[in-house]
Short mmCIF file of C-alpha atoms in Angstrom, two decimals:
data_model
loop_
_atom_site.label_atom_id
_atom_site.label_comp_id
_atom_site.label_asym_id
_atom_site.label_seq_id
_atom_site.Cartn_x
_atom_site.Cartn_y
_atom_site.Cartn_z
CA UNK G 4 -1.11 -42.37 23.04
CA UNK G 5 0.50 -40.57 20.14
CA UNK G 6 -2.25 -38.82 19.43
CA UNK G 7 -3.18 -37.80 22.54
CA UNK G 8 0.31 -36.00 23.36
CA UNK G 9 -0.10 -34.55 19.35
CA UNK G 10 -3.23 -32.91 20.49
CA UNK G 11 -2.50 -31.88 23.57
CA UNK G 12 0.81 -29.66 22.25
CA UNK G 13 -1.40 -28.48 19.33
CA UNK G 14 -4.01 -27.56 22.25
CA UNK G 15 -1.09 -25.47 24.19
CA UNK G 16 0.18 -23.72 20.94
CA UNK G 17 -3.22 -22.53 19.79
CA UNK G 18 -3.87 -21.33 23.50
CA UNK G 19 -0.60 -19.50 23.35
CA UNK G 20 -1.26 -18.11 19.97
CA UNK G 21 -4.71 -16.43 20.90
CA UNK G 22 -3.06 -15.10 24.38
CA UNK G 23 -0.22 -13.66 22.23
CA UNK G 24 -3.03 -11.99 20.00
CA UNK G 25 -5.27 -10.66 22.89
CA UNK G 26 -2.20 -9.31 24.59
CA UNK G 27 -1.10 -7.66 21.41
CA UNK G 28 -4.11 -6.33 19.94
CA UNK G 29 -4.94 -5.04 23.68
CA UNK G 30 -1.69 -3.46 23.83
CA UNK G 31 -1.63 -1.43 20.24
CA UNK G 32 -5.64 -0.68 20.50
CA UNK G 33 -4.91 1.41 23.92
CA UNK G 34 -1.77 3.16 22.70
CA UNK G 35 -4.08 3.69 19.44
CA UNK G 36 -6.48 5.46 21.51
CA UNK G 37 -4.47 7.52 23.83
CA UNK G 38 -2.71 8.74 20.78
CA UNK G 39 -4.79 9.65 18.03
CA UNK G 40 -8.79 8.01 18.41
CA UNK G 41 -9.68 8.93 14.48
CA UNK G 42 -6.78 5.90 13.88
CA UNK G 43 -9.68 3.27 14.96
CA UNK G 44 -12.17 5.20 14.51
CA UNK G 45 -11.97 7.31 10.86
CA UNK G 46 -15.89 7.88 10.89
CA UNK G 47 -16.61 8.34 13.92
CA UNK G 48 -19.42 6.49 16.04
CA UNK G 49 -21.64 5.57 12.64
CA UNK G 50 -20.09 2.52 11.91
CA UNK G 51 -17.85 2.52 14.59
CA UNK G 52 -17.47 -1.78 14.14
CA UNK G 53 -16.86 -1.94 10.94
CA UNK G 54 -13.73 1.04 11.36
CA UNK G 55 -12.18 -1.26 14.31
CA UNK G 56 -12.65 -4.63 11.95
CA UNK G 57 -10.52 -2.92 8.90
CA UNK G 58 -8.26 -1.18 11.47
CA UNK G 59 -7.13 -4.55 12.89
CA UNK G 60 -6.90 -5.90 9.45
CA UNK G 61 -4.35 -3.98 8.96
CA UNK G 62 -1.89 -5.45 11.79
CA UNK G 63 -2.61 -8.86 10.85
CA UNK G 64 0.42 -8.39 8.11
CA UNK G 65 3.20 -8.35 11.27
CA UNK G 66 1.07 -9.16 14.24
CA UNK G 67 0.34 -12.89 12.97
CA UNK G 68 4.34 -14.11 12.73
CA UNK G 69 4.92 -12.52 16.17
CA UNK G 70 2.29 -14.31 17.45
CA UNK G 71 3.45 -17.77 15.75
CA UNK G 72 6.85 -17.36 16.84
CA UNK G 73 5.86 -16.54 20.45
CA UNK G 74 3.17 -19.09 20.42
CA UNK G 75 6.08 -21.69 18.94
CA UNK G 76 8.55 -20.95 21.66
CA UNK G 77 6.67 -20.25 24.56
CA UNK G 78 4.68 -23.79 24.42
CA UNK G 79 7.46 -26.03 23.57
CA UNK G 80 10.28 -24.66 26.05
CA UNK G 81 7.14 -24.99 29.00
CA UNK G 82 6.63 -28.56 27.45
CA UNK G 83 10.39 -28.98 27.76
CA UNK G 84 10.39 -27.46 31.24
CA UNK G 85 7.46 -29.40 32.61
CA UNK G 86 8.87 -32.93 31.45
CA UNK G 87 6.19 -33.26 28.64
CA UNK G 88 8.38 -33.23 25.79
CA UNK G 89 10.68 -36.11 27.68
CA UNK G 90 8.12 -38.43 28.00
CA UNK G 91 6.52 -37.98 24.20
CA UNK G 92 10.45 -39.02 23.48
CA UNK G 93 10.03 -41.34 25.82
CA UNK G 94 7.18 -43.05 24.16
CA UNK G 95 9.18 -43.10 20.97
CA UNK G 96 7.03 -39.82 19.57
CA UNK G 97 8.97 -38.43 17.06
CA UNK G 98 9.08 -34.81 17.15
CA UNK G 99 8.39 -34.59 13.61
CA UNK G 100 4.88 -35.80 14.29
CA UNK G 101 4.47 -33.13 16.35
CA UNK G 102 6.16 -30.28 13.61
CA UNK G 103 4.09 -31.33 10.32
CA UNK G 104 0.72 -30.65 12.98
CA UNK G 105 1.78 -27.31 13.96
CA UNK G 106 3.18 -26.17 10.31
CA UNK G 107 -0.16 -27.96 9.05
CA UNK G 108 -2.14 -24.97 11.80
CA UNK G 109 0.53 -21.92 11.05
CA UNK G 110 -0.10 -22.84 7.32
CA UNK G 111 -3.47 -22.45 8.11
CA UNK G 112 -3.79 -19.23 9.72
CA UNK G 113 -0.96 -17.87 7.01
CA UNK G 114 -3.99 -19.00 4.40
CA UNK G 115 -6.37 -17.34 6.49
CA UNK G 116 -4.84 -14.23 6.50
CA UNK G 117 -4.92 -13.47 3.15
CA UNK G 118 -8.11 -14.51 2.46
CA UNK G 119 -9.12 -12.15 5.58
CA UNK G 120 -6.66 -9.32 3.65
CA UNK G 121 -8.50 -10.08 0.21
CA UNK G 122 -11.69 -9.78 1.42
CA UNK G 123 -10.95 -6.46 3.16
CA UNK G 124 -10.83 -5.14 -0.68
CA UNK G 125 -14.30 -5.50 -0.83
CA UNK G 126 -14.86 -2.76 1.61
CA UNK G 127 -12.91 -0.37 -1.09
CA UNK G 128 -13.96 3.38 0.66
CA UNK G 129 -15.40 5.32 -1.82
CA UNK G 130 -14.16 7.81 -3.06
CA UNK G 131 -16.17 10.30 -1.09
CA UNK G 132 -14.10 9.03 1.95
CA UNK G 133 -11.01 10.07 0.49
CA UNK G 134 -9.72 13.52 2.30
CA UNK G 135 -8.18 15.89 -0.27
CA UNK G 136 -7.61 19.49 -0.63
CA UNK G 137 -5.95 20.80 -3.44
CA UNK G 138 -4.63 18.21 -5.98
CA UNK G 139 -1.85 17.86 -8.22
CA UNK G 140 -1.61 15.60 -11.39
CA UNK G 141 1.33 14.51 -13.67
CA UNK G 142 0.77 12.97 -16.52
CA UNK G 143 4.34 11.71 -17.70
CA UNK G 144 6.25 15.07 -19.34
CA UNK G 145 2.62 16.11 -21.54
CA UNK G 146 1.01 17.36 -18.53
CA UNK G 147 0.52 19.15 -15.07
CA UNK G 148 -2.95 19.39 -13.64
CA UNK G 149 -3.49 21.80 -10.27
CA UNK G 150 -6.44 22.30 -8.65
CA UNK G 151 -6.47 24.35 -5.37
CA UNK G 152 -9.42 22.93 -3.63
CA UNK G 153 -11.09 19.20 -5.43
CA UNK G 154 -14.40 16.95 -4.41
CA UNK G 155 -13.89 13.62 -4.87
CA UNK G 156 -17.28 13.01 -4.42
CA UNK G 157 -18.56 15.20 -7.49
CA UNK G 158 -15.25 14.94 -9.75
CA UNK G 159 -14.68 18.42 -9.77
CA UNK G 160 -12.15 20.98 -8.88
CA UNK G 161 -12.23 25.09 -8.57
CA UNK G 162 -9.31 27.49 -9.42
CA UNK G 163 -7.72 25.12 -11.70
CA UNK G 164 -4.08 25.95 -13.51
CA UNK G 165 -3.45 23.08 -16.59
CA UNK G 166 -0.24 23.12 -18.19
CA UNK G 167 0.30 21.43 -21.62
CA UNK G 168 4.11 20.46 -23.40
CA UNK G 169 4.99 19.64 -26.26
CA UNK G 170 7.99 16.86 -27.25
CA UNK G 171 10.83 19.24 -26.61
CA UNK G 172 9.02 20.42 -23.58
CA UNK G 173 7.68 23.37 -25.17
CA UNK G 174 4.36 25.26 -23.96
CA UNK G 175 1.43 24.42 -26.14
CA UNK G 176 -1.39 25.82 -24.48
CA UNK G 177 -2.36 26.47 -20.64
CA UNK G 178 -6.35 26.72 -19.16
CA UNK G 179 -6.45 28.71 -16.22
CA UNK G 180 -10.42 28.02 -15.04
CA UNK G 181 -12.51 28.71 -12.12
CA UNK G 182 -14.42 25.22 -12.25
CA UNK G 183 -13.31 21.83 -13.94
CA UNK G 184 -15.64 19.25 -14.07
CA UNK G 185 -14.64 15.52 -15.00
CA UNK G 186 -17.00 12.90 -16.87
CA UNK G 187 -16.13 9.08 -18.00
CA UNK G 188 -18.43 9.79 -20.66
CA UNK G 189 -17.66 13.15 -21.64
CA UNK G 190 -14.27 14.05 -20.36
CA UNK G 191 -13.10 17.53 -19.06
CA UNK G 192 -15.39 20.27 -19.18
CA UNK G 193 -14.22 24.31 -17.88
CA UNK G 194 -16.01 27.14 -17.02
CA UNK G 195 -15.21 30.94 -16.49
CA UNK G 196 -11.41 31.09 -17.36
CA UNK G 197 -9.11 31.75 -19.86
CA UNK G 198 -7.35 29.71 -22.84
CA UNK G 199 -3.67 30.45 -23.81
CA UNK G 200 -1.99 28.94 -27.14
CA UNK G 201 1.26 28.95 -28.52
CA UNK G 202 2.73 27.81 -31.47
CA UNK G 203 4.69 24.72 -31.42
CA UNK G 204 5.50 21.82 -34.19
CA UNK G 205 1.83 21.18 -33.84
CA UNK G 206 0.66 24.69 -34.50
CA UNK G 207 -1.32 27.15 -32.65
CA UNK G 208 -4.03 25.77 -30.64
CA UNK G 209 -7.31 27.54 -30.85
CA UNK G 210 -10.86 27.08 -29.59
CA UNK G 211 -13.84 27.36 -31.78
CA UNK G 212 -16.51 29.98 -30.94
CA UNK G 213 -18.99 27.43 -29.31
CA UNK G 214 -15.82 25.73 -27.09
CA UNK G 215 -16.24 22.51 -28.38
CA UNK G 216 -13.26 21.22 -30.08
CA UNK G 217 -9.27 22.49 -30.62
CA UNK G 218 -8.41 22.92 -33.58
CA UNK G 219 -4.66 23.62 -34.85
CA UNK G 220 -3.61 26.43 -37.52
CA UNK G 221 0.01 25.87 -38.99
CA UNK G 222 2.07 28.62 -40.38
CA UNK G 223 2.11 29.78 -43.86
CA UNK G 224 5.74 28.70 -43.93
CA UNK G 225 8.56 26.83 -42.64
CA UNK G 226 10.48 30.47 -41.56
CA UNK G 227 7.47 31.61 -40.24
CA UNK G 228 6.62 28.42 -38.27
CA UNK G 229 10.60 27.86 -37.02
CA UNK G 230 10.49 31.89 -36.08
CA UNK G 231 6.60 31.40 -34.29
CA UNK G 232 7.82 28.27 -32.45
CA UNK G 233 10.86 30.33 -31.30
CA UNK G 234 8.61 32.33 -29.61
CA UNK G 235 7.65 32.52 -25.46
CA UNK G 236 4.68 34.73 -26.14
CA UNK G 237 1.03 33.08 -26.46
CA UNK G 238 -0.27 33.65 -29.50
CA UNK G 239 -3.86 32.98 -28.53
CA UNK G 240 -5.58 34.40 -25.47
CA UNK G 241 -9.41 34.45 -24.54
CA UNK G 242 -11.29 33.87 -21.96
CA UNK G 243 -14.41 31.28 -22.42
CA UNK G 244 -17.71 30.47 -20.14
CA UNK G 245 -17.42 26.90 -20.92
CA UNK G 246 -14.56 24.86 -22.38
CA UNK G 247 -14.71 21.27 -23.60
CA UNK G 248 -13.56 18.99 -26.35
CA UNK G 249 -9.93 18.74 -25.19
CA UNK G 250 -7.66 16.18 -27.15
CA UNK G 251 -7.07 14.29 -23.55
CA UNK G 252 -8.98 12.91 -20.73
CA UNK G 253 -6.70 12.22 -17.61
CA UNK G 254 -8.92 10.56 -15.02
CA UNK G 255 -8.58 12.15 -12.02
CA UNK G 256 -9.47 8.68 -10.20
CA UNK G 257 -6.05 7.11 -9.96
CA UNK G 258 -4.80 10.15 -8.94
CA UNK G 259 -7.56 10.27 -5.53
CA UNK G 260 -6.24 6.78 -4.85
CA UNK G 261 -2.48 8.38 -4.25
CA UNK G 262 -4.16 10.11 -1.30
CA UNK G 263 -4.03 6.62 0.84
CA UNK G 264 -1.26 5.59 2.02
CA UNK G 265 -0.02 2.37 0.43
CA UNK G 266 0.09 0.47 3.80
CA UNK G 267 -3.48 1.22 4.10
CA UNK G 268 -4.62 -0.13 0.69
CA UNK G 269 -5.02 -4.08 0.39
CA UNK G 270 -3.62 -5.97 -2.47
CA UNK G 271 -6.63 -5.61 -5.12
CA UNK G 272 -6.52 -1.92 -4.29
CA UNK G 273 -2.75 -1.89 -5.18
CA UNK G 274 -3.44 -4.03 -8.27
CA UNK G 275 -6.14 -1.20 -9.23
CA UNK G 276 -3.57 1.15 -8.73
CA UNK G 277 -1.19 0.09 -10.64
CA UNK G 278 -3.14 -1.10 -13.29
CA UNK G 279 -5.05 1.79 -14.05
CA UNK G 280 -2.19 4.87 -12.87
CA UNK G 281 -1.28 6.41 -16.69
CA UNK G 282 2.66 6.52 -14.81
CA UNK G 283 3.54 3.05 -14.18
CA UNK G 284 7.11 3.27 -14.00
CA UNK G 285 6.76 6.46 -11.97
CA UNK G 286 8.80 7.11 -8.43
CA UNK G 287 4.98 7.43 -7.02
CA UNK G 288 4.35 3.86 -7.53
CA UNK G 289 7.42 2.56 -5.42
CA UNK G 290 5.60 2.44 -2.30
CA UNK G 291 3.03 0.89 -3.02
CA UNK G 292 4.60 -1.73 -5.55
CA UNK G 293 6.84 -2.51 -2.46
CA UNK G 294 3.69 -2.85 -0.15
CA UNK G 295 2.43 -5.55 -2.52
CA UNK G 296 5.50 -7.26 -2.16
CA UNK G 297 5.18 -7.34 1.89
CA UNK G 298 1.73 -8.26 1.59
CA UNK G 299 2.89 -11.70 -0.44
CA UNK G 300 4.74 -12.39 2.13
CA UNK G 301 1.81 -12.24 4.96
CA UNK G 302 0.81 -15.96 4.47
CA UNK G 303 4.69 -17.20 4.30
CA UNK G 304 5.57 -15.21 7.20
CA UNK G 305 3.39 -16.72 9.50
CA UNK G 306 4.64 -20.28 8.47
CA UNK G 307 8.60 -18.66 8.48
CA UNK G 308 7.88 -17.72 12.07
CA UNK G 309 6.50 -20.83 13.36
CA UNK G 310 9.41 -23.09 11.95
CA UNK G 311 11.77 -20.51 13.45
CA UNK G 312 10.34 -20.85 16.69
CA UNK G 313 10.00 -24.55 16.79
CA UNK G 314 13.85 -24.83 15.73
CA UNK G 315 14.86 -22.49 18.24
CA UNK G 316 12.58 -23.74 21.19
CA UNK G 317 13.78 -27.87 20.41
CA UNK G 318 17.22 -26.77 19.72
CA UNK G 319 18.87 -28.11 23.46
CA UNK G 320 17.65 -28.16 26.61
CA UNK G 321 19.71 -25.50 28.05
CA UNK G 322 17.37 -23.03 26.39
CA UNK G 323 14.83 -22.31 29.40
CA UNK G 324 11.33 -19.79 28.32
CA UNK G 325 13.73 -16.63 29.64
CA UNK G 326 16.19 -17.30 27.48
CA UNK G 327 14.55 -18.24 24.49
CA UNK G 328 12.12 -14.84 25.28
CA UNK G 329 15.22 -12.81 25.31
CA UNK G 330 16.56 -14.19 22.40
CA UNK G 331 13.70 -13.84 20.35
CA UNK G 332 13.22 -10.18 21.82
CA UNK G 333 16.21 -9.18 20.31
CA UNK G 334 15.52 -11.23 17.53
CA UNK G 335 12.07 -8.95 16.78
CA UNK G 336 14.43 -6.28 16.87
CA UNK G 337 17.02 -7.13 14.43
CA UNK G 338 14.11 -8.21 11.77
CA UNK G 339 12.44 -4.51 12.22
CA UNK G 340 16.01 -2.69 11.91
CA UNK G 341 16.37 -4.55 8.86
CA UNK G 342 13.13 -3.97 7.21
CA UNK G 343 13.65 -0.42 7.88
CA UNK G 344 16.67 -0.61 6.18
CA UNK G 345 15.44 -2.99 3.46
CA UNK G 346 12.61 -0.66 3.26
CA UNK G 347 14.65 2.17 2.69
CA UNK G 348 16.71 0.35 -0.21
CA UNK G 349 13.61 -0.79 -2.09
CA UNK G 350 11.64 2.67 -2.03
CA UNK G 351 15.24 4.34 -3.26
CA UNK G 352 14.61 1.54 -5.96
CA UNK G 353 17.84 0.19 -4.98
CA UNK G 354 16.62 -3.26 -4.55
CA UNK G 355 13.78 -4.80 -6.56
CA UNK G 356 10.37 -4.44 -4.51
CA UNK G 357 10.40 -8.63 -4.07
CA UNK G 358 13.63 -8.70 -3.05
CA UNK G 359 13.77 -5.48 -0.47
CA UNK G 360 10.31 -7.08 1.18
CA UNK G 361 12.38 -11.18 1.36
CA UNK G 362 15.39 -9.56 2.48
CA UNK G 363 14.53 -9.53 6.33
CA UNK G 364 12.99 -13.16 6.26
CA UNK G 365 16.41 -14.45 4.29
CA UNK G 366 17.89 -12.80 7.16
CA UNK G 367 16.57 -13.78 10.00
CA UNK G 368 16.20 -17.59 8.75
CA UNK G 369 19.58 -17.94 8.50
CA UNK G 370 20.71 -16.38 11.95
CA UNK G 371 18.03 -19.00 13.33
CA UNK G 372 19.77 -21.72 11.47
CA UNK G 373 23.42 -20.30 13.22
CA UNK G 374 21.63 -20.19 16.92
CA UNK G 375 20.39 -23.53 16.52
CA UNK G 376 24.38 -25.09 15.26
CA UNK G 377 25.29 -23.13 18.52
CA UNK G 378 23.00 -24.47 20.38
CA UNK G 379 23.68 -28.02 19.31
#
């Protein structure tokens, strides 16, 4: 008997939980469309499947615990309505029978999640799929890259401006070239442009005839070199066919990856990011060091929301489905307000990534635990 009532709630939950999807995903797909079709659909007809697969990956992060917590409230307040939930009492069926089956299933589909959000890394768009036009790279205080136009899909730039500093933020050389070409293997390579050096506490940088290599001359003497340093003026300036040899070799790579948006990037893309962008500790990497942190939290969420919803749903039987629909209404929109603002405090950096993307759940758990003492 037991087990037949166990089943049969865990049958109306799951049956809530798919209509709650369906309804959902139907709801955000048309608005998607009406608004802006290349949302869905970012390549068009070709692989038209495959673009609505990832896109609804992406709403599994907040669509999942809305589900759960609909699905958690709407079956046990009908159960509660319809007498069901009486006569499992009745049959001296605890309702924690009932609890560890459902938390056992929202556990479940909180694993599932994440696996489904992992494996959406291996689709990783290449980095021909990446829309760019001009591009700009930092590299900490030694470095500013600028390319009007780029192609990620060859590695190369045209009508490129490359500034170089020295320790007190001194020029030591700028490239001005019509054509920049990166290699793993062989670095930066220029053509058709025009070399400036100036003298720092390194020396003058110079190119060799063939443009191979950099080499630096150093003063004759200390006045000389503290009076040449002094100085604004280049005091090198010629114009080459082809440049290599450089003392650096930024990968442009990490850089391409800034173009998505960190809510669009799964967690091993993050990981890549951060793992491989030469500015860790950069104000670029908030966002998406904060995504991470909201993507941990996919799995937990859904489990969060289903405990919330069975506490609110058994809490007394005065709560009828309106109720409990309005409640957790306004509910939804207290845990959005404060992810915007917990949002907001992370990416100013301050709160700590983990803690701005717990903050809402914290929240909202313990104005669940203060409805239910009410209710009681």
């Amino acid at each position: 008997m037991a087990k037949t009532i166990i089943i049969y709630l865990a049958r109306e939950w799951l049956t809530w939980f798919l209509g709650c999807v369906l309804f959902l995903v139907g709801t955000i797909f048309l608005f998607s469309l009406v608004e802006d079709i290349e949302q869905v659909f970012p390549r068009g007809s070709e692989d038209w499947y495959q673009d609505l697969w990832y896109w609804l990956i992406s709403y599994l992060p907040w669509l999942l615990p809305i589900c759960c917590l609909g699905a958690s409230l709407f079956s046990l307040s009908f159960a509660r309505k319809r007498g069901e939930w009486t006569a499992m009492l009745a049959n001296g069926i605890s309702p924690w029978q009932t609890f560890v089956v459902l938390g056992f299933i929202g556990f479940l589909i909180g694993w599932g999640s994440d696996w489904l959000m992992n494996a959406s890394a291996s689709r990783n768009m290449g980095l021909s799929d990446i829309k760019v036009r001009s591009l700009k790279m930092q590299v900490g205080k030694d470095r500013l890259w600028y390319f009007r136009s780029f192609d990620p899909a060859t590695l190369s730039g045209a009508d490129l401006q490359l500034f170089c500093y020295g320790e007190q933020g001194e020029d030591v050389m700028r490239i001005r070239s019509n054509k920049a070409s990166w290699s793993k293997e062989k670095g930066w390579s220029f053509e058709q442009g025009r070399f400036l050096g100036f003298y720092s506490s390194l020396g003058l940088p110079v190119i060799d005839q063939d443009g191979q290599s950099i080499d630096w001359e150093k003063p004759s003497n200390k006045e000389a070199g503290h009076y040449l340093h002094d100085t604004k003026s280049p005091g090198m300036s010629r114009s080459f066919e082809k440049l290599s040899g450089l003392p650096f070799s930024d990968d442009p790579t990490p850089y391409l990856w800034l173009q998505k948006r960190a809510k669009d990037m799964s967690v091993h893309e993050i990981d890549r990011l951060l793992t491989r962008f030469p500015n860790p500790d950069s104000h670029e990497m908030v966002p998406y060091q904060l995504r991470k942190a909201q993507l941990w939290w996919n799995g937990p969420a859904c489990f969060v929301a289903l405990l919330i919803g069975l506490g609110m749903a058994s809490a007394g039987s005065s709560s009828t489905p309106g109720k409990l629909a309005g409640v957790s209404l306004v509910g939804a929109l207290l845990f959005y307000l404060i992810r915007t603002l917990s949002d907001s405090l992370g990416e100013q950096q301050i709160l700590s990534p983990l803690s701005s993307a717990s903050l809402p759940y914290i929240l909202i758990l313990l104005g669940t635990l203060i409805f239910i003492k009410i209710q009681k």
